[in-house]
mmCIF file of C-alpha atoms in Angstrom:
data_model
loop_
_atom_site.group_PDB
_atom_site.id
_atom_site.type_symbol
_atom_site.label_atom_id
_atom_site.label_comp_id
_atom_site.label_asym_id
_atom_site.label_seq_id
_atom_site.Cartn_x
_atom_site.Cartn_y
_atom_site.Cartn_z
ATOM 1 C CA MET A 1 -32.928 38.141 -52.096
ATOM 2 C CA ILE A 2 -31.137 34.818 -52.337
ATOM 3 C CA HIS A 3 -29.800 33.730 -49.126
ATOM 4 C CA LYS A 4 -27.091 30.989 -49.163
ATOM 5 C CA ARG A 5 -27.329 28.261 -46.837
ATOM 6 C CA ALA A 6 -25.188 27.796 -44.121
ATOM 7 C CA SER A 7 -24.326 25.170 -41.007
ATOM 8 C CA GLY A 8 -22.628 25.325 -38.049
ATOM 9 C CA ILE A 9 -22.167 23.603 -34.670
ATOM 10 C CA LEU A 10 -22.850 24.313 -31.134
ATOM 11 C CA LEU A 11 -19.863 23.454 -28.731
ATOM 12 C CA HIS A 12 -18.872 25.261 -25.586
ATOM 13 C CA ILE A 13 -14.827 25.777 -25.083
ATOM 14 C CA SER A 14 -14.958 23.619 -21.830
ATOM 15 C CA SER A 15 -16.087 20.551 -24.409
ATOM 16 C CA LEU A 16 -12.829 20.792 -26.240
ATOM 17 C CA ALA A 17 -10.097 17.890 -25.543
ATOM 18 C CA GLY A 18 -7.162 19.273 -23.727
ATOM 19 C CA PRO A 19 -4.601 18.041 -20.911
ATOM 20 C CA PHE A 20 -5.815 20.408 -18.623
ATOM 21 C CA GLY A 21 -9.355 18.753 -17.301
ATOM 22 C CA ILE A 22 -11.234 21.475 -19.424
ATOM 23 C CA GLY A 23 -11.060 22.900 -22.843
ATOM 24 C CA ASP A 24 -9.661 26.555 -22.999
ATOM 25 C CA ILE A 25 -9.429 29.274 -25.545
ATOM 26 C CA GLY A 26 -5.815 27.748 -26.641
ATOM 27 C CA PRO A 27 -4.654 25.035 -29.045
ATOM 28 C CA SER A 28 -7.990 23.098 -29.510
ATOM 29 C CA ALA A 29 -9.987 25.604 -29.796
ATOM 30 C CA CYS A 30 -7.691 27.197 -32.536
ATOM 31 C CA ALA A 31 -7.567 23.513 -34.124
ATOM 32 C CA PHE A 32 -11.182 23.367 -34.019
ATOM 33 C CA ALA A 33 -12.035 26.392 -35.509
ATOM 34 C CA ASP A 34 -9.377 25.342 -38.091
ATOM 35 C CA PHE A 35 -11.586 22.046 -38.683
ATOM 36 C CA LEU A 36 -15.053 24.085 -39.065
ATOM 37 C CA SER A 37 -13.455 26.285 -41.765
ATOM 38 C CA ALA A 38 -11.765 23.176 -43.526
ATOM 39 C CA ALA A 39 -15.415 21.194 -43.294
ATOM 40 C CA HIS A 40 -17.012 24.455 -44.794
ATOM 41 C CA GLN A 41 -19.163 25.389 -41.874
ATOM 42 C CA SER A 42 -20.377 28.622 -41.471
ATOM 43 C CA TYR A 43 -20.922 29.231 -37.633
ATOM 44 C CA TRP A 44 -19.612 28.223 -34.706
ATOM 45 C CA GLN A 45 -22.095 28.704 -31.359
ATOM 46 C CA ILE A 46 -20.635 28.431 -28.136
ATOM 47 C CA LEU A 47 -22.186 29.011 -24.802
ATOM 48 C CA PRO A 48 -21.565 32.091 -22.428
ATOM 49 C CA LEU A 49 -17.597 32.413 -21.681
ATOM 50 C CA THR A 50 -18.421 34.563 -18.441
ATOM 51 C CA PRO A 51 -17.584 33.156 -14.972
ATOM 52 C CA PRO A 52 -20.328 31.041 -13.715
ATOM 53 C CA ASN A 53 -21.870 31.382 -10.019
ATOM 54 C CA LEU A 54 -20.255 28.140 -8.573
ATOM 55 C CA SER A 55 -22.910 27.897 -6.149
ATOM 56 C CA GLU A 56 -25.084 26.972 -9.222
ATOM 57 C CA GLY A 57 -23.348 24.167 -10.476
ATOM 58 C CA HIS A 58 -20.909 26.025 -12.831
ATOM 59 C CA SER A 59 -23.675 26.486 -15.556
ATOM 60 C CA PRO A 60 -22.604 29.187 -18.101
ATOM 61 C CA TYR A 61 -26.087 30.486 -17.584
ATOM 62 C CA THR A 62 -25.476 31.412 -14.050
ATOM 63 C CA SER A 63 -22.971 34.270 -14.760
ATOM 64 C CA LEU A 64 -21.611 36.258 -12.047
ATOM 65 C CA SER A 65 -20.355 39.073 -14.883
ATOM 66 C CA ALA A 66 -22.065 40.174 -18.162
ATOM 67 C CA PHE A 67 -18.523 41.830 -19.245
ATOM 68 C CA ALA A 68 -15.739 39.381 -17.417
ATOM 69 C CA GLY A 69 -14.439 35.969 -18.927
ATOM 70 C CA ASN A 70 -14.335 32.597 -17.041
ATOM 71 C CA PRO A 71 -10.778 32.480 -15.900
ATOM 72 C CA ILE A 72 -10.576 28.361 -16.368
ATOM 73 C CA LEU A 73 -11.095 29.023 -19.886
ATOM 74 C CA LEU A 74 -7.556 30.687 -20.114
ATOM 75 C CA SER A 75 -4.796 28.818 -21.689
ATOM 76 C CA PRO A 76 -1.791 27.555 -19.698
ATOM 77 C CA GLU A 77 -0.240 26.792 -23.314
ATOM 78 C CA GLU A 78 -0.988 30.370 -24.094
ATOM 79 C CA LEU A 79 0.324 31.617 -20.859
ATOM 80 C CA GLN A 80 3.543 29.398 -21.617
ATOM 81 C CA LYS A 81 3.639 31.103 -24.909
ATOM 82 C CA ALA A 82 3.932 34.490 -23.363
ATOM 83 C CA GLY A 83 6.624 33.548 -21.131
ATOM 84 C CA LEU A 84 4.699 33.638 -18.005
ATOM 85 C CA LEU A 85 4.741 29.816 -17.436
ATOM 86 C CA ASP A 86 7.662 27.486 -17.821
ATOM 87 C CA ASN A 87 7.542 24.078 -19.327
ATOM 88 C CA ALA A 88 7.922 22.785 -15.643
ATOM 89 C CA HIS A 89 4.742 24.156 -14.741
ATOM 90 C CA LEU A 90 2.645 22.347 -17.237
ATOM 91 C CA SER A 91 4.770 18.894 -17.016
ATOM 92 C CA THR A 92 3.327 17.837 -13.780
ATOM 93 C CA LEU A 93 -0.613 17.518 -14.373
ATOM 94 C CA PRO A 94 -2.949 15.794 -11.778
ATOM 95 C CA PRO A 95 -5.097 12.884 -13.220
ATOM 96 C CA PHE A 96 -8.209 14.458 -14.919
ATOM 97 C CA ALA A 97 -11.138 12.453 -15.733
ATOM 98 C CA ASP A 98 -11.607 11.944 -19.784
ATOM 99 C CA ASN A 99 -15.256 12.237 -20.045
ATOM 100 C CA ARG A 100 -16.168 15.179 -17.824
ATOM 101 C CA VAL A 101 -14.996 18.480 -16.135
ATOM 102 C CA GLU A 102 -13.740 18.269 -12.503
ATOM 103 C CA TYR A 103 -14.443 21.331 -11.816
ATOM 104 C CA ASP A 104 -12.959 21.968 -8.304
ATOM 105 C CA LYS A 105 -9.685 20.312 -9.114
ATOM 106 C CA VAL A 106 -9.478 22.115 -12.379
ATOM 107 C CA ILE A 107 -10.089 25.563 -10.425
ATOM 108 C CA HIS A 108 -7.418 24.507 -8.054
ATOM 109 C CA PHE A 109 -4.942 23.529 -10.949
ATOM 110 C CA LYS A 110 -5.292 26.674 -12.951
ATOM 111 C CA ALA A 111 -5.517 29.127 -9.923
ATOM 112 C CA ALA A 112 -1.835 27.620 -8.783
ATOM 113 C CA LEU A 113 -0.988 28.366 -12.484
ATOM 114 C CA PHE A 114 -2.344 31.876 -12.662
ATOM 115 C CA ASP A 115 -0.641 32.856 -9.268
ATOM 116 C CA THR A 116 2.524 31.985 -11.170
ATOM 117 C CA ALA A 117 1.598 33.875 -14.253
ATOM 118 C CA ILE A 118 0.636 36.967 -12.354
ATOM 119 C CA GLU A 119 3.793 37.105 -10.846
ATOM 120 C CA ARG A 120 5.632 36.938 -13.810
ATOM 121 C CA PHE A 121 3.639 39.623 -15.314
ATOM 122 C CA ALA A 122 4.198 42.015 -12.369
ATOM 123 C CA LEU A 123 7.737 41.560 -12.752
ATOM 124 C CA ARG A 124 7.962 42.448 -16.521
ATOM 125 C CA GLY A 125 7.064 45.947 -15.892
ATOM 126 C CA GLU A 126 4.136 45.714 -18.045
ATOM 127 C CA GLN A 127 2.140 48.126 -15.775
ATOM 128 C CA VAL A 128 1.350 50.779 -17.794
ATOM 129 C CA ALA A 129 -0.488 48.633 -20.237
ATOM 130 C CA PHE A 130 -2.643 46.530 -17.285
ATOM 131 C CA GLU A 131 -3.601 50.080 -15.899
ATOM 132 C CA HIS A 132 -4.560 51.197 -19.289
ATOM 133 C CA PHE A 133 -6.967 48.103 -19.657
ATOM 134 C CA CYS A 134 -8.029 48.702 -15.919
ATOM 135 C CA LEU A 135 -8.965 52.248 -16.892
ATOM 136 C CA GLU A 136 -10.514 51.513 -20.111
ATOM 137 C CA GLN A 137 -12.461 48.663 -18.279
ATOM 138 C CA GLN A 138 -13.383 50.660 -15.146
ATOM 139 C CA PHE A 139 -17.096 51.000 -15.985
ATOM 140 C CA TRP A 140 -17.540 47.414 -14.734
ATOM 141 C CA LEU A 141 -14.155 46.124 -13.433
ATOM 142 C CA ASP A 142 -14.171 47.861 -10.259
ATOM 143 C CA ASP A 143 -17.169 46.841 -8.928
ATOM 144 C CA PHE A 144 -16.810 43.329 -10.162
ATOM 145 C CA ALA A 145 -13.381 43.111 -8.644
ATOM 146 C CA LEU A 146 -15.118 44.281 -5.197
ATOM 147 C CA PHE A 147 -17.754 41.716 -5.655
ATOM 148 C CA MET A 148 -15.837 39.016 -6.289
ATOM 149 C CA ALA A 149 -13.586 40.143 -3.033
ATOM 150 C CA PHE A 150 -16.882 39.526 -1.462
ATOM 151 C CA CYS A 151 -17.607 36.172 -2.354
ATOM 152 C CA GLU A 152 -13.989 34.911 -1.739
ATOM 153 C CA ARG A 153 -13.918 36.392 2.100
ATOM 154 C CA PHE A 154 -17.960 34.903 2.830
ATOM 155 C CA GLN A 155 -17.140 31.868 0.641
ATOM 156 C CA THR A 156 -20.473 32.495 -1.148
ATOM 157 C CA SER A 157 -21.510 34.796 -3.959
ATOM 158 C CA ASP A 158 -25.242 34.896 -2.270
ATOM 159 C CA TRP A 159 -24.454 38.469 -1.316
ATOM 160 C CA CYS A 160 -27.643 38.658 1.218
ATOM 161 C CA HIS A 161 -25.871 36.122 3.645
ATOM 162 C CA TRP A 162 -22.767 38.321 3.792
#
């Protein structure tokens, strides 16, 4: 059997350029995938997309869940396309660094956007789809939500200090 040679690149989503202080799963990720395809690359290896343990320096290898996604990798532009955010929400951006991710600033900024998106989603009346997702993912989601609630309440994911 002859194997065709292939090549690719290792680049985490967070390393992509974008206006929101961190690369995300939005237009820049799609454009990068298109670039790789045009360059005849076969693979795009990314690091884990799970939520990192913030007390461990935001490393994607110190995840709080094997199943959950990292919310700061959600694209505000995609939320806008879905009608959950307006131009006004995306027009006033904090001054983010060009050469590094300022995680605390990004988390604070995106959390406010996500609160708005969640409120708008709730008003849409799409509760059935949301409940279906929760039921389908119940095998991990309920425990993860409870764990994250405790993390927030006690300001640490180090459960032995709760």
